[in-house]
Coordinates of C-alpha atoms and ligand atoms in Angstrom, one line a residue:
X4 CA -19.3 -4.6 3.9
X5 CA -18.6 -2.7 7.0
X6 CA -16.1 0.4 7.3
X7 CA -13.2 -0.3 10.1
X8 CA -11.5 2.5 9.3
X9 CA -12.9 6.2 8.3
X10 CA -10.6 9.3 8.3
X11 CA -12.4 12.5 7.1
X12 CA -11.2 15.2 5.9
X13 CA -7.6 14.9 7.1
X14 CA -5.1 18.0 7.1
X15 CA -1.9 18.0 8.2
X16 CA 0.4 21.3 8.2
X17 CA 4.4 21.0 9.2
X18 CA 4.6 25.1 9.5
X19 CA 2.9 26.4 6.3
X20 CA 3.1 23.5 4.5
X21 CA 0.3 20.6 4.1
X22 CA 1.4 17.1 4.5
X23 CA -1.9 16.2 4.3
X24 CA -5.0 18.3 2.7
X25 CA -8.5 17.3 3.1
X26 CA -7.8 13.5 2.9
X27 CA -10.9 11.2 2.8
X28 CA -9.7 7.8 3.3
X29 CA -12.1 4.1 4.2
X30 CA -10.8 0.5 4.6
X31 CA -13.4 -2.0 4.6
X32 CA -13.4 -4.9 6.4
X33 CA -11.3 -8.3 5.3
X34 CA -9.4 -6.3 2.1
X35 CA -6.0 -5.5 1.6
X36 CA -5.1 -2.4 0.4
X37 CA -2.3 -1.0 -0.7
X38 CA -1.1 3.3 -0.2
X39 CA 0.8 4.2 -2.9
X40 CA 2.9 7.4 -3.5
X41 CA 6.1 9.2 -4.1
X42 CA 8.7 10.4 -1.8
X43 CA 7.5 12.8 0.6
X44 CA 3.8 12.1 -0.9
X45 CA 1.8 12.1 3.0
X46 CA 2.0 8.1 3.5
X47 CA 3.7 7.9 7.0
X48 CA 2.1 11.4 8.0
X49 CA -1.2 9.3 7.7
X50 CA -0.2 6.2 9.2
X51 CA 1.1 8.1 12.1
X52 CA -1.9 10.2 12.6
X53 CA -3.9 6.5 12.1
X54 CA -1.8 5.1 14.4
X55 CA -2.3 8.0 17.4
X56 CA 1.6 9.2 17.1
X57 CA 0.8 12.5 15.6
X58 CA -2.1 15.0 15.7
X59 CA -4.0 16.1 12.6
X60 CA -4.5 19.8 12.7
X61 CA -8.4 19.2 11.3
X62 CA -10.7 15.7 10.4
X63 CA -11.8 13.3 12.1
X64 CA -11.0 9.3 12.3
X65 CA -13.3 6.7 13.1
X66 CA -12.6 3.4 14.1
X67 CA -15.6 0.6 12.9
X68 CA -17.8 3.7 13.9
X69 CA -16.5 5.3 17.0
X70 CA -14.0 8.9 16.6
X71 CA -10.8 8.2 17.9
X72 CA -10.2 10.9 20.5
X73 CA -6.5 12.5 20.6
X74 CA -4.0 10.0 20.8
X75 CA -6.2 7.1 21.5
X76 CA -5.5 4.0 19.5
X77 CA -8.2 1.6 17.4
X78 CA -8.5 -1.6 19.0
X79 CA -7.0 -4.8 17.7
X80 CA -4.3 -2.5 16.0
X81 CA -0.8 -3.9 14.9
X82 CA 0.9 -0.9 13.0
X83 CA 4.5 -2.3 11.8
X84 CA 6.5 1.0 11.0
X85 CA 9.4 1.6 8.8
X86 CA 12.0 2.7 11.2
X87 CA 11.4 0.2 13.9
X88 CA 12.4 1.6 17.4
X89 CA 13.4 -2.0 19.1
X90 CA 15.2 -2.9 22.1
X91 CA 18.8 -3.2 21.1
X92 CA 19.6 -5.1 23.9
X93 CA 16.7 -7.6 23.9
X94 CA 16.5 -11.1 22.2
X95 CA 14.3 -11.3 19.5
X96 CA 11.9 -13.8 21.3
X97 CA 11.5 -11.2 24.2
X98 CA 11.0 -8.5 21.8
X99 CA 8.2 -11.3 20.2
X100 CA 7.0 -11.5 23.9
X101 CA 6.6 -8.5 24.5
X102 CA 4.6 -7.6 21.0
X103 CA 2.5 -10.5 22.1
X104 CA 1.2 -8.9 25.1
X105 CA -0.6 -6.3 22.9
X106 CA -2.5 -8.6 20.6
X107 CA -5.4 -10.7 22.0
X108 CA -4.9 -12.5 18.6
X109 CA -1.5 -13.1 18.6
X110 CA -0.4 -16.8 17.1
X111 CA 2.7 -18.7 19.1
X112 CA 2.7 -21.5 16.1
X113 CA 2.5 -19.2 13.3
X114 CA 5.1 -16.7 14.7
X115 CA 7.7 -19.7 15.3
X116 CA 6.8 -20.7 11.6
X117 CA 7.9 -17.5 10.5
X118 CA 11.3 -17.3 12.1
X119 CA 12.1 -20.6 10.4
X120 CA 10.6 -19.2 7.2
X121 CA 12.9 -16.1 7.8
X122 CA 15.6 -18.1 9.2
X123 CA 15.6 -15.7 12.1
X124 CA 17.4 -17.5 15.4
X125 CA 15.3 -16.4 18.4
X126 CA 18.0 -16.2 20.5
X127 CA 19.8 -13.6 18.6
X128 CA 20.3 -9.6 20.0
X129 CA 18.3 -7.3 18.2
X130 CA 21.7 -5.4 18.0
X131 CA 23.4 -8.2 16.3
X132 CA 21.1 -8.2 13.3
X133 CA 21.1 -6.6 9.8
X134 CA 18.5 -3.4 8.6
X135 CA 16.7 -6.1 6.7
X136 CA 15.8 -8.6 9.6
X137 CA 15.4 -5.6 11.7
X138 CA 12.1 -5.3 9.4
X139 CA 11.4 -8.8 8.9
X140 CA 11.0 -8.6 12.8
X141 CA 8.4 -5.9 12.5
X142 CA 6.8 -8.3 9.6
X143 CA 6.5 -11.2 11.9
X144 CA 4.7 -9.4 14.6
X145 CA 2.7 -7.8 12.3
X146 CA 1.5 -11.3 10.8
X147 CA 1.4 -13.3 13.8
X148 CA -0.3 -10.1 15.4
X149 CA -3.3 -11.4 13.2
X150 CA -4.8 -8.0 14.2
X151 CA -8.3 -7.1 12.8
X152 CA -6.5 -3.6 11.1
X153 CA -2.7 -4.2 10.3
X154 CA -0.9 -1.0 8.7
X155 CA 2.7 -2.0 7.1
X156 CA 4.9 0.9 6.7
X157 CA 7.5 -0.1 3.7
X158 CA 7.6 -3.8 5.0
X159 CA 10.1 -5.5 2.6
X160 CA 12.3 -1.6 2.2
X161 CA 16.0 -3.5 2.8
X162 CA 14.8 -6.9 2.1
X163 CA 15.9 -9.2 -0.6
X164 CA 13.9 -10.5 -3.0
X165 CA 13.6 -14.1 -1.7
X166 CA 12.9 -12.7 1.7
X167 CA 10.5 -10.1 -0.1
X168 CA 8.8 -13.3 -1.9
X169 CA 8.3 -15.4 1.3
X170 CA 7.0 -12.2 3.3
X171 CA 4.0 -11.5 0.3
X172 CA 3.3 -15.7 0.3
X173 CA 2.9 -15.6 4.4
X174 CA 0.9 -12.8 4.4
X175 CA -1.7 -14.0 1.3
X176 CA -2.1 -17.4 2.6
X177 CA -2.6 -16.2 6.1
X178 CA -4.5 -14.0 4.5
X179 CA -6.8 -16.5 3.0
X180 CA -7.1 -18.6 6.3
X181 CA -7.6 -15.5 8.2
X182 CA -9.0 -12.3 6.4
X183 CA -8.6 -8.7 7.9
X184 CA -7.6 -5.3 6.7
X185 CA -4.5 -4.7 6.0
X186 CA -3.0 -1.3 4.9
X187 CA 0.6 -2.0 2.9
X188 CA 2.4 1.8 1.9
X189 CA 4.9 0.7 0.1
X190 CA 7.3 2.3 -3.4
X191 CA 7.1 -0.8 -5.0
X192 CA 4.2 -0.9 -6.7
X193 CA 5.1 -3.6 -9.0
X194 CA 5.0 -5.4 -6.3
X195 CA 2.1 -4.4 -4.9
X196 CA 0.2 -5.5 -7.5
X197 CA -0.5 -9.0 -7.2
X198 CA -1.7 -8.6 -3.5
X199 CA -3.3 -5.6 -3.0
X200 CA -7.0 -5.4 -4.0
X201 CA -7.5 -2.1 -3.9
X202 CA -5.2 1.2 -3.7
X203 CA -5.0 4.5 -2.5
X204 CA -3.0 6.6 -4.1
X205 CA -1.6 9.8 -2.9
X206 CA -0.1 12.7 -3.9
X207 CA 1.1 15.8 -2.0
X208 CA -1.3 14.9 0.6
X209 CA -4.3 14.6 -1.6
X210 CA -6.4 11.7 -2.5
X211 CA -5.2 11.2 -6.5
X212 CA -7.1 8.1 -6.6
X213 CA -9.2 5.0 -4.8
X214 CA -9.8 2.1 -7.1
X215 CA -10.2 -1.7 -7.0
X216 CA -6.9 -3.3 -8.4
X217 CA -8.8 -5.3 -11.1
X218 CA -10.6 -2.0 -12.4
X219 CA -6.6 -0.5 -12.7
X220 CA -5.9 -4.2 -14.7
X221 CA -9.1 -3.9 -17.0
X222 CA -8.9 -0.1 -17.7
X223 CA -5.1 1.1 -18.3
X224 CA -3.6 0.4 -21.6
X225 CA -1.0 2.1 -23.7
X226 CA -2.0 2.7 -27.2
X227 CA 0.9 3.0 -30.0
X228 CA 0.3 3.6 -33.6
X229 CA -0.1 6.4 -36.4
X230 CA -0.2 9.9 -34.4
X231 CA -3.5 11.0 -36.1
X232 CA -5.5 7.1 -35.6
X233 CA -3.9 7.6 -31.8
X234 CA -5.7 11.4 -31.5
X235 CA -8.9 9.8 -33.0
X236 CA -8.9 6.6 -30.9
X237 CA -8.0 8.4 -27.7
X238 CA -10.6 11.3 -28.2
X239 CA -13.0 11.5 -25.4
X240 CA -11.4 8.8 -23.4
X241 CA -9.4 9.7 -20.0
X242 CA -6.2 10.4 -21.2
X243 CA -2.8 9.8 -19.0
X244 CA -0.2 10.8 -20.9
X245 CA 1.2 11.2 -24.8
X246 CA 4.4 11.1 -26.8
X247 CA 5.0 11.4 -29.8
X248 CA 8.0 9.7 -32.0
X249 CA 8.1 10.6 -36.7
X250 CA 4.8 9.8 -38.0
X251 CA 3.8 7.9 -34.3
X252 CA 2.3 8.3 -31.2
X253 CA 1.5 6.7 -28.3
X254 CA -0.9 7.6 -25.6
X255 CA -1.5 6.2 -22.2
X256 CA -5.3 5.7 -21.3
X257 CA -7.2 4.9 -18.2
X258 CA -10.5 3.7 -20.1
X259 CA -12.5 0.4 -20.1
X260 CA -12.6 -0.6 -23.9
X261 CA -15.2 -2.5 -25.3
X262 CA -15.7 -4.7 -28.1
X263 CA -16.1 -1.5 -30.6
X264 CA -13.7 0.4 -29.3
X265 CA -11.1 -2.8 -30.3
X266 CA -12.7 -3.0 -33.8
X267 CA -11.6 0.6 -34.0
X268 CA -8.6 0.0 -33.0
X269 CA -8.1 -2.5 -35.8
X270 CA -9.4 -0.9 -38.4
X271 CA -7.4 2.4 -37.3
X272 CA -4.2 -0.2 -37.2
X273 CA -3.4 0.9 -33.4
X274 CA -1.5 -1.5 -31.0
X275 CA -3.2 -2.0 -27.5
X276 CA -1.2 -3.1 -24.2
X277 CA -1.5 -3.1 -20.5
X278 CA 0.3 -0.6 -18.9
X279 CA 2.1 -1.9 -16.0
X280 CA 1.3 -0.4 -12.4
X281 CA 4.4 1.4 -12.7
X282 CA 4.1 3.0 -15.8
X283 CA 0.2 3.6 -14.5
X284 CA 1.2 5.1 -11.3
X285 CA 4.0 8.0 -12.9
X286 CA 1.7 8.9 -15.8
X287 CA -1.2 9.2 -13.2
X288 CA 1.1 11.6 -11.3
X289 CA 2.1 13.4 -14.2
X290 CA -0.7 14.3 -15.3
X291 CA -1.3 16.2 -11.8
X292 CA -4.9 16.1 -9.8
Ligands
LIG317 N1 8.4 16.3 11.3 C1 8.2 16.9 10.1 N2 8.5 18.2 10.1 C2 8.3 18.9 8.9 N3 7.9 18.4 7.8 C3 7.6 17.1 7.8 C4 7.8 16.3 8.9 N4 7.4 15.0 8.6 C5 7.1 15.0 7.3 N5 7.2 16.3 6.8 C6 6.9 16.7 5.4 O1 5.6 16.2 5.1 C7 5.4 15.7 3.8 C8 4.9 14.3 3.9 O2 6.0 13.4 4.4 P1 5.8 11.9 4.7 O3 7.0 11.4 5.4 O4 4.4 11.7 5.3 O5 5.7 11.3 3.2 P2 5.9 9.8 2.7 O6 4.9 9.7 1.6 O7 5.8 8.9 3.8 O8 7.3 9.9 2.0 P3 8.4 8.7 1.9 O9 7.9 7.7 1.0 O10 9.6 9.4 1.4 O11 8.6 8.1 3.3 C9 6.8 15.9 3.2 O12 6.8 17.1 2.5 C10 7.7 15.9 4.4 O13 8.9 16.7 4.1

């Protein structure tokens, strides 16, 4: 698999503070990742110092093996950002035009199929629109962009949920037909789940974890049951968090188990579940670096 994207080593100081601290971060090519982490956590610092609108104070990035110099943007780009900055004035097909220009991949059928997916009339003044289809306008030219590295910042933030389902089914299926990397940040990591294949997670500008989707799925369970089976079963696995409730306990893992470890489990009369992404992500943060 070949690296597009390579950022070494990345720090970022707003006055004394780090925004970013010695953040290694690599996209292959044809995955989509997701950037997960909480408020003020580094996300849009990175994607801004990705997408050439801010400096890093130290690192490097590399773009499918060539350092971007200061300011200078990768080729075949698309980065949608959560505050869009768009015309006011302009109709939303001359805003389409325009976003066109910059992408030698750009798809006329596909972005008309997504303003009748989105219900979005063409004709309509960026100004006369609501927050949410401000974004879904970001979202179209960031599909129909069909750039080789797409960065969403928060795409579906204001969105509703049908909108928010027909945004994640465009991009998977286009997806299929026409793999690239793509870089979702998003809070909603439920969400995230089901399409991302592998995540970055950050936390106060450090790298808290890099890890394939399916590993997450396959390695993070809650385990509930007497408090002294629980310390037994959980002893020498990574542990995420513990609670304890009477005679009980329960203990969030990030472990693969394997068939003896679920015999023990029996035997030791100790409940295993998956811990959703959610649950995953807080305990994960919790428990610090
Ligand atoms: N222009 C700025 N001046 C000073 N501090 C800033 C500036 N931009 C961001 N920061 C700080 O840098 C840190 C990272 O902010 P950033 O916006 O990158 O986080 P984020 O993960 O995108 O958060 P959110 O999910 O809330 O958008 C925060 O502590 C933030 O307060």
């Amino acid at each position: 698999m070949s690296i597009v994207l390579s950022c070494d080593r990345l720090n970022k100081k707003y006055g004394q503070n780090y925004a970013l601290r010695d953040l290694d971060i690599q996209l292959e090519e044809n995955v989509i990742y997701g950037l997960l982490g909480r408020n003020g956590a580094g996300k849009t610092t990175l994607l801004n110092i990705i997408a050439g609108g801010i400096f890093a104070n130290d690192g490097t990035i590399e773009v499918r093996g060539k350092k971007l110099d200061k300011g200078e943007l990768p080729e075949d780009f698309c980065f949608v950002r959560e505050k869009n900055k768009l015309f006011g004035g302009a109709r939303l097909i001359e805003v389409l035009r325009f976003a066109a220009n910059f992408h030698p991949n750009w798809d006329w059928t596909f972005a008309h199929k997504l303003l009748q997916t989105f219900r979005l009339d063409p004709n309509k003044k960026i100004k006369h629109l609501s927050r949410g289809t401000e974004s879904l306008i970001g979202n179209i030219i960031g599909l129909a962009s069909r750039a080789s590295l797409t960065v969403f910042d928060e795409p579906v933030l204001g969105l509703d949920v049908l909108m928010r389902e027909r945004f994640y089914k465009e991009l998977l299926e286009d997806y299929a037909n026409h793999p690239r990397t793509i870089l979702l940040s998003t809070h909603l990591i439920d969400e995230i789940a089901p399409i991302a294949e592998r995540v970055y997670i950050i936390d106060e500008g450090s790298l808290l974890l890099h890890e394939e989707m399916n590993q997450i799925r396959m390695a993070a369970y809650l385990i509930r049951g007497n408090s002294d089976a629980v310390s037994l079963f959980t002893e020498g696995k990574r542990l995420l968090h513990t609670e304890s409730y009477g005679h009980g306990k329960i203990a969030a893992i990030f472990e693969k188990l394997n068939d003896g470890d679920r015999l023990q489990a029996r035997k030791l009369d100790i409940t295993i579940e998956n811990l959703t992404l959610q649950k995953f992500f807080s305990y994960l943060i919790e428990g610090g670096h």
